[in-house]
Tab-separated table of N, CA, C and O in Angstrom:
chain	number	residue	atom	x	y	z
A	20	MET	N	88.870	113.760	99.972
A	20	MET	CA	87.888	112.460	99.073
A	20	MET	C	89.402	111.380	99.855
A	20	MET	O	90.546	112.081	99.841
A	21	THR	N	89.099	110.297	100.347
A	21	THR	CA	90.614	109.067	100.728
A	21	THR	C	90.317	108.593	99.940
A	21	THR	O	89.170	107.903	99.262
A	22	PHE	N	90.696	107.695	100.351
A	22	PHE	CA	91.193	107.129	99.635
A	22	PHE	C	91.185	105.520	100.201
A	22	PHE	O	91.783	105.292	101.493
A	23	ASP	N	90.255	104.585	99.769
A	23	ASP	CA	90.814	102.689	100.415
A	23	ASP	C	92.223	101.905	100.177
A	23	ASP	O	92.691	102.132	99.505
A	24	VAL	N	92.435	101.551	100.978
A	24	VAL	CA	93.628	100.741	101.612
A	24	VAL	C	93.058	99.088	101.023
A	24	VAL	O	92.514	98.311	101.049
A	25	VAL	N	93.997	98.521	100.103
A	25	VAL	CA	93.848	96.726	100.373
A	25	VAL	C	95.210	96.835	100.173
A	25	VAL	O	96.121	97.239	99.450
A	26	TRP	N	94.965	95.703	100.777
A	26	TRP	CA	96.366	95.349	100.983
A	26	TRP	C	96.531	93.601	100.277
A	26	TRP	O	95.419	92.408	99.981
A	27	HIS	N	97.824	93.569	99.448
A	27	HIS	CA	98.040	92.239	99.036
A	27	HIS	C	98.245	91.388	99.665
A	27	HIS	O	98.657	92.214	101.159
A	28	GLU	N	97.890	89.981	99.292
A	28	GLU	CA	98.152	88.750	99.867
A	28	GLU	C	99.565	89.397	100.103
A	28	GLU	O	100.286	88.139	102.068
A	29	LYS	N	100.629	88.892	99.578
A	29	LYS	CA	101.944	89.318	100.458
A	29	LYS	C	102.787	90.035	101.923
A	29	LYS	O	103.637	89.504	101.960
A	30	VAL	N	101.443	90.315	101.776
A	30	VAL	CA	102.203	91.842	102.641
A	30	VAL	C	101.468	91.516	103.884
A	30	VAL	O	102.116	91.849	105.045
A	31	LYS	N	100.758	90.374	104.337
A	31	LYS	CA	99.941	89.688	105.505
A	31	LYS	C	101.555	88.899	105.318
A	31	LYS	O	101.268	89.013	107.013
A	32	ASN	N	102.260	88.656	104.602
A	32	ASN	CA	103.369	88.075	105.124
A	32	ASN	C	104.168	88.816	105.491
A	32	ASN	O	105.172	87.966	106.847
A	33	ASP	N	104.258	90.163	104.913
A	33	ASP	CA	105.333	90.876	105.009
A	33	ASP	C	105.219	90.930	106.766
A	33	ASP	O	106.009	91.417	107.605
A	34	LEU	N	103.857	91.306	106.866
A	34	LEU	CA	103.265	92.028	108.573
A	34	LEU	C	104.129	90.624	109.787
A	34	LEU	O	104.157	90.792	110.087
A	35	LYS	N	103.087	89.651	109.310
A	35	LYS	CA	103.638	88.735	109.981
A	35	LYS	C	105.079	88.634	110.832
A	35	LYS	O	105.024	87.727	112.025
A	36	SER	N	105.813	88.363	110.014
A	36	SER	CA	107.614	88.285	109.929
A	36	SER	C	108.383	89.914	110.733
A	36	SER	O	109.214	89.545	111.347
A	37	LEU	N	106.901	90.627	110.509
A	37	LEU	CA	107.684	91.947	111.940
A	37	LEU	C	107.034	91.775	113.612
A	37	LEU	O	105.947	90.481	113.988
A	38	ASN	N	107.897	92.081	114.153
A	38	ASN	CA	107.029	92.396	115.441
A	38	ASN	C	106.268	93.195	115.404
A	38	ASN	O	105.943	94.204	114.720
A	39	LYS	N	105.201	92.972	116.363
A	39	LYS	CA	103.944	93.034	116.807
A	39	LYS	C	103.638	94.660	116.935
A	39	LYS	O	102.876	95.945	116.397
A	40	ALA	N	104.732	95.473	117.895
A	40	ALA	CA	105.038	96.776	117.861
A	40	ALA	C	104.540	97.848	116.855
A	40	ALA	O	104.909	99.032	115.693
A	41	ASP	N	106.427	97.468	115.709
A	41	ASP	CA	106.417	97.457	114.423
A	41	ASP	C	105.093	97.274	113.244
A	41	ASP	O	105.019	98.389	112.306
A	42	THR	N	103.774	96.284	113.605
A	42	THR	CA	103.049	95.836	112.752
A	42	THR	C	102.297	97.115	113.192
A	42	THR	O	101.597	97.735	111.730
A	43	GLN	N	101.568	97.700	113.786
A	43	GLN	CA	101.209	98.374	114.144
A	43	GLN	C	101.053	100.000	113.605
A	43	GLN	O	100.687	100.172	113.493
A	44	ARG	N	101.792	99.866	114.344
A	44	ARG	CA	102.695	100.999	113.642
A	44	ARG	C	102.684	100.812	112.125
A	44	ARG	O	102.210	102.775	111.358
A	45	ILE	N	103.365	100.538	110.961
A	45	ILE	CA	102.988	101.012	110.059
A	45	ILE	C	101.715	100.969	109.876
A	45	ILE	O	101.535	102.086	108.539
A	46	ILE	N	100.908	100.454	110.062
A	46	ILE	CA	99.525	100.214	109.206
A	46	ILE	C	98.719	100.738	109.860
A	46	ILE	O	98.328	101.744	109.037
A	47	ARG	N	98.958	101.771	111.689
A	47	ARG	CA	98.611	103.252	111.773
A	47	ARG	C	99.221	104.024	110.786
A	47	ARG	O	98.390	104.578	109.827
A	48	ARG	N	100.401	104.358	110.246
A	48	ARG	CA	100.426	104.716	109.225
A	48	ARG	C	100.258	105.182	108.226
A	48	ARG	O	100.018	106.396	107.162
A	49	ILE	N	100.110	104.012	107.282
A	49	ILE	CA	99.116	103.438	106.172
A	49	ILE	C	97.706	104.667	106.333
A	49	ILE	O	97.770	105.389	105.963
A	50	GLN	N	97.223	104.177	107.713
A	50	GLN	CA	95.463	104.388	107.474
A	50	GLN	C	95.659	105.651	107.845
A	50	GLN	O	94.462	106.764	107.064
A	51	GLU	N	96.686	106.126	108.481
A	51	GLU	CA	95.850	108.360	108.331
A	51	GLU	C	97.330	108.911	107.894
A	51	GLU	O	96.617	109.492	107.354
A	52	HIS	N	98.299	108.309	107.081
A	52	HIS	CA	98.678	109.663	105.897
A	52	HIS	C	98.504	109.009	104.940
A	52	HIS	O	97.876	109.656	103.226
A	53	LEU	N	98.441	107.459	104.095
A	53	LEU	CA	98.582	107.184	102.748
A	53	LEU	C	97.341	107.261	101.470
A	53	LEU	O	96.875	107.582	100.948
A	54	VAL	N	96.036	107.063	102.472
A	54	VAL	CA	94.397	106.981	102.811
A	54	VAL	C	93.330	108.737	102.272
A	54	VAL	O	93.172	108.858	102.088
A	55	GLN	N	94.740	109.867	102.651
A	55	GLN	CA	95.034	111.248	102.354
A	55	GLN	C	94.284	111.659	100.783
A	55	GLN	O	94.356	112.511	100.013
A	56	ASP	N	96.276	111.538	100.921
A	56	ASP	CA	96.876	111.836	99.317
A	56	ASP	C	97.872	111.404	99.581
A	56	ASP	O	99.414	111.377	100.133
A	57	PRO	N	97.425	109.768	98.438
A	57	PRO	CA	98.369	109.576	98.271
A	57	PRO	C	99.813	109.560	97.208
A	57	PRO	O	101.030	108.608	98.023
A	58	THR	N	100.175	110.430	96.853
A	58	THR	CA	101.032	110.517	95.685
A	58	THR	C	101.906	111.695	96.712
A	58	THR	O	103.262	111.385	96.354
A	59	SER	N	101.555	112.346	97.150
A	59	SER	CA	102.107	113.439	98.416
A	59	SER	C	102.930	112.919	99.199
A	59	SER	O	103.777	113.362	99.413
A	60	SER	N	101.798	111.758	99.570
A	60	SER	CA	103.074	111.325	101.414
A	60	SER	C	104.035	110.527	100.882
A	60	SER	O	105.244	110.661	101.451
A	61	GLY	N	104.501	109.464	99.235
A	61	GLY	CA	104.667	108.945	98.870
A	61	GLY	C	105.760	109.416	97.668
A	61	GLY	O	105.995	110.523	97.391
A	62	LYS	N	106.994	108.087	97.256
A	62	LYS	CA	107.894	108.960	96.556
A	62	LYS	C	107.469	108.249	94.522
A	62	LYS	O	108.070	107.094	95.487
A	63	PRO	N	108.375	108.130	93.843
A	63	PRO	CA	107.342	107.266	92.444
A	63	PRO	C	108.676	106.886	92.436
A	63	PRO	O	110.568	107.573	92.698
A	64	LEU	N	108.598	105.714	91.949
A	64	LEU	CA	109.619	104.932	92.088
A	64	LEU	C	110.768	104.265	91.183
A	64	LEU	O	109.490	105.781	89.783
A	65	LYS	N	111.355	104.753	90.014
A	65	LYS	CA	112.159	104.832	88.621
A	65	LYS	C	112.252	103.231	88.377
A	65	LYS	O	112.259	102.196	89.041
A	66	GLY	N	112.863	103.374	87.137
A	66	GLY	CA	113.256	102.222	86.504
A	66	GLY	C	112.376	101.193	86.407
A	66	GLY	O	111.153	101.600	85.810
A	67	VAL	N	112.633	99.751	87.115
A	67	VAL	CA	110.918	98.744	86.894
A	67	VAL	C	110.433	98.681	87.397
A	67	VAL	O	109.327	98.351	87.413
A	68	PHE	N	110.673	99.849	88.796
A	68	PHE	CA	109.614	100.403	89.742
A	68	PHE	C	108.444	100.886	89.294
A	68	PHE	O	107.672	101.778	89.947
A	69	LYS	N	107.902	101.836	87.958
A	69	LYS	CA	108.148	103.019	87.545
A	69	LYS	C	105.753	103.052	87.090
A	69	LYS	O	105.639	101.425	86.934
A	70	GLY	N	105.882	104.063	87.914
A	70	GLY	CA	104.130	103.651	88.555
A	70	GLY	C	104.169	103.086	89.614
A	70	GLY	O	102.801	103.259	90.311
A	71	LEU	N	105.080	102.717	91.013
A	71	LEU	CA	104.973	103.092	91.746
A	71	LEU	C	105.291	103.927	92.542
A	71	LEU	O	106.093	104.624	92.272
A	72	PHE	N	104.796	104.281	93.850
A	72	PHE	CA	105.543	104.765	94.897
A	72	PHE	C	106.423	103.468	95.906
A	72	PHE	O	105.151	102.540	96.980
A	73	ARG	N	106.967	104.610	96.823
A	73	ARG	CA	107.203	104.024	98.553
A	73	ARG	C	107.407	105.044	99.589
A	73	ARG	O	107.186	106.125	99.162
A	74	TYR	N	106.513	104.517	100.592
A	74	TYR	CA	106.524	105.315	101.675
A	74	TYR	C	106.958	105.027	102.921
A	74	TYR	O	107.212	103.957	103.017
A	75	ARG	N	108.074	106.338	103.088
A	75	ARG	CA	109.096	105.390	104.338
A	75	ARG	C	108.579	104.954	105.809
A	75	ARG	O	107.897	106.482	106.248
A	76	ILE	N	108.694	104.294	105.437
A	76	ILE	CA	108.623	104.329	107.352
A	76	ILE	C	109.370	103.836	108.910
A	76	ILE	O	109.482	102.325	108.567
A	77	GLY	N	110.775	104.964	109.756
A	77	GLY	CA	111.252	104.414	109.898
A	77	GLY	C	113.000	104.044	108.660
A	77	GLY	O	112.240	103.930	108.065
A	78	SER	N	112.745	102.592	109.056
A	78	SER	CA	113.360	101.606	108.653
A	78	SER	C	113.471	100.735	107.413
A	78	SER	O	113.579	100.417	106.809
A	79	PHE	N	111.354	100.782	107.342
A	79	PHE	CA	110.400	100.332	106.908
A	79	PHE	C	110.215	100.946	105.502
A	79	PHE	O	110.417	102.593	105.664
A	80	ARG	N	110.096	100.340	104.086
A	80	ARG	CA	109.118	100.316	103.255
A	80	ARG	C	107.962	100.309	103.287
A	80	ARG	O	108.409	98.999	102.553
A	81	VAL	N	106.949	100.892	102.226
A	81	VAL	CA	105.777	99.979	101.611
A	81	VAL	C	105.765	100.868	100.628
A	81	VAL	O	106.109	101.900	99.702
A	82	ILE	N	105.750	99.941	99.802
A	82	ILE	CA	105.903	99.866	98.320
A	82	ILE	C	104.180	99.981	97.730
A	82	ILE	O	104.095	99.156	97.389
A	83	TYR	N	103.842	100.397	96.873
A	83	TYR	CA	102.308	101.144	96.864
A	83	TYR	C	102.123	100.737	95.794
A	83	TYR	O	103.331	102.078	94.906
A	84	ALA	N	101.380	101.313	94.778
A	84	ALA	CA	100.660	102.082	94.134
A	84	ALA	C	99.275	101.900	93.836
A	84	ALA	O	97.851	101.788	95.033
A	85	VAL	N	99.044	103.858	93.506
A	85	VAL	CA	97.668	103.974	93.543
A	85	VAL	C	96.673	103.786	92.006
A	85	VAL	O	97.239	103.858	90.853
A	86	ASP	N	95.001	103.606	92.752
A	86	ASP	CA	94.466	103.653	91.427
A	86	ASP	C	93.407	104.591	91.655
A	86	ASP	O	92.335	104.478	92.695
A	87	TYR	N	93.617	105.416	90.535
A	87	TYR	CA	92.853	106.707	90.927
A	87	TYR	C	91.935	106.780	90.694
A	87	TYR	O	90.302	107.294	91.197
A	88	ASP	N	90.767	105.453	89.723
A	88	ASP	CA	89.629	105.508	89.011
A	88	ASP	C	88.392	104.993	90.611
A	88	ASP	O	88.078	105.567	90.983
A	89	ASP	N	89.012	103.769	91.203
A	89	ASP	CA	88.853	103.319	92.213
A	89	ASP	C	89.128	103.915	93.557
A	89	ASP	O	88.076	103.945	94.918
A	90	ARG	N	89.386	104.960	93.708
A	90	ARG	CA	90.248	105.252	94.710
A	90	ARG	C	90.649	104.045	95.779
A	90	ARG	O	90.036	105.030	97.265
A	91	ARG	N	91.753	104.171	95.158
A	91	ARG	CA	92.625	103.434	96.396
A	91	ARG	C	94.542	102.957	95.968
A	91	ARG	O	94.213	103.017	95.387
A	92	VAL	N	94.262	102.945	97.231
A	92	VAL	CA	96.169	102.570	97.305
A	92	VAL	C	95.967	101.058	97.420
A	92	VAL	O	95.507	100.136	98.779
A	93	ILE	N	97.134	100.218	96.574
A	93	ILE	CA	97.226	98.641	96.554
A	93	ILE	C	98.334	98.482	96.926
A	93	ILE	O	99.425	98.759	96.892
A	94	VAL	N	98.483	97.938	98.734
A	94	VAL	CA	99.791	98.197	99.189
A	94	VAL	C	100.238	96.292	98.834
A	94	VAL	O	100.221	95.680	98.871
A	95	LEU	N	101.066	96.736	98.027
A	95	LEU	CA	101.596	95.938	97.519
A	95	LEU	C	102.731	94.803	98.314
A	95	LEU	O	103.228	93.852	98.312
A	96	HIS	N	104.064	95.165	99.610
A	96	HIS	CA	104.931	95.147	99.553
A	96	HIS	C	105.472	95.946	101.284
A	96	HIS	O	105.302	97.036	100.778
A	97	ILE	N	105.768	95.081	102.090
A	97	ILE	CA	106.170	95.645	103.079
A	97	ILE	C	107.681	94.693	103.691
A	97	ILE	O	106.849	94.336	104.463
A	98	LYS	N	108.850	95.342	103.672
A	98	LYS	CA	109.879	95.093	103.949
A	98	LYS	C	110.978	96.090	104.740
A	98	LYS	O	110.910	96.686	104.451
A	99	ASN	N	112.057	95.470	105.242
A	99	ASN	CA	113.319	96.410	105.563
A	99	ASN	C	114.157	97.411	104.481
A	99	ASN	O	113.757	96.971	103.414
A	100	ARG	N	114.192	98.399	104.874
A	100	ARG	CA	114.967	98.948	104.275
A	100	ARG	C	116.307	97.965	102.853
A	100	ARG	O	115.769	98.449	101.316
A	101	LYS	N	116.444	97.520	103.521
A	101	LYS	CA	117.904	97.145	102.827
A	101	LYS	C	117.470	95.216	101.493
A	101	LYS	O	118.463	95.205	100.839
A	102	ASP	N	115.532	94.980	102.466
A	102	ASP	CA	115.798	94.077	101.067
A	102	ASP	C	114.201	94.465	100.469
A	102	ASP	O	113.356	93.482	99.447
A	103	ALA	N	113.769	96.231	100.229
A	103	ALA	CA	112.444	96.895	100.285
A	103	ALA	C	112.860	95.973	97.852
A	103	ALA	O	111.024	95.797	97.335
A	104	TYR	N	113.562	96.260	97.841
A	104	TYR	CA	113.557	96.273	95.986
A	104	TYR	C	114.428	95.293	95.556
A	104	TYR	O	115.009	95.604	94.640
A	105	ARG	N	114.280	93.794	96.209
A	105	ARG	CA	115.150	93.048	95.987
A	105	ARG	C	113.645	92.411	95.537
A	105	ARG	O	112.311	92.247	95.139
């Protein structure tokens, strides 16, 4: 059973700041991998970000939450690795 992807409003701005090729690659990878099994595709975060997951796509990090009741992956943040956790 697959999960639906929900994009947070901030993610749209994150994607607009990237070039078109990176944006397409990130969206494709999210739709192919995270919807199948979001917990095994990503790594759980610790500390302040506990309860969230990160998914690595090249030098980019996708920060997301998983809603198991509604079967949704909520993409919260997409940034370059150096800026992702600020």
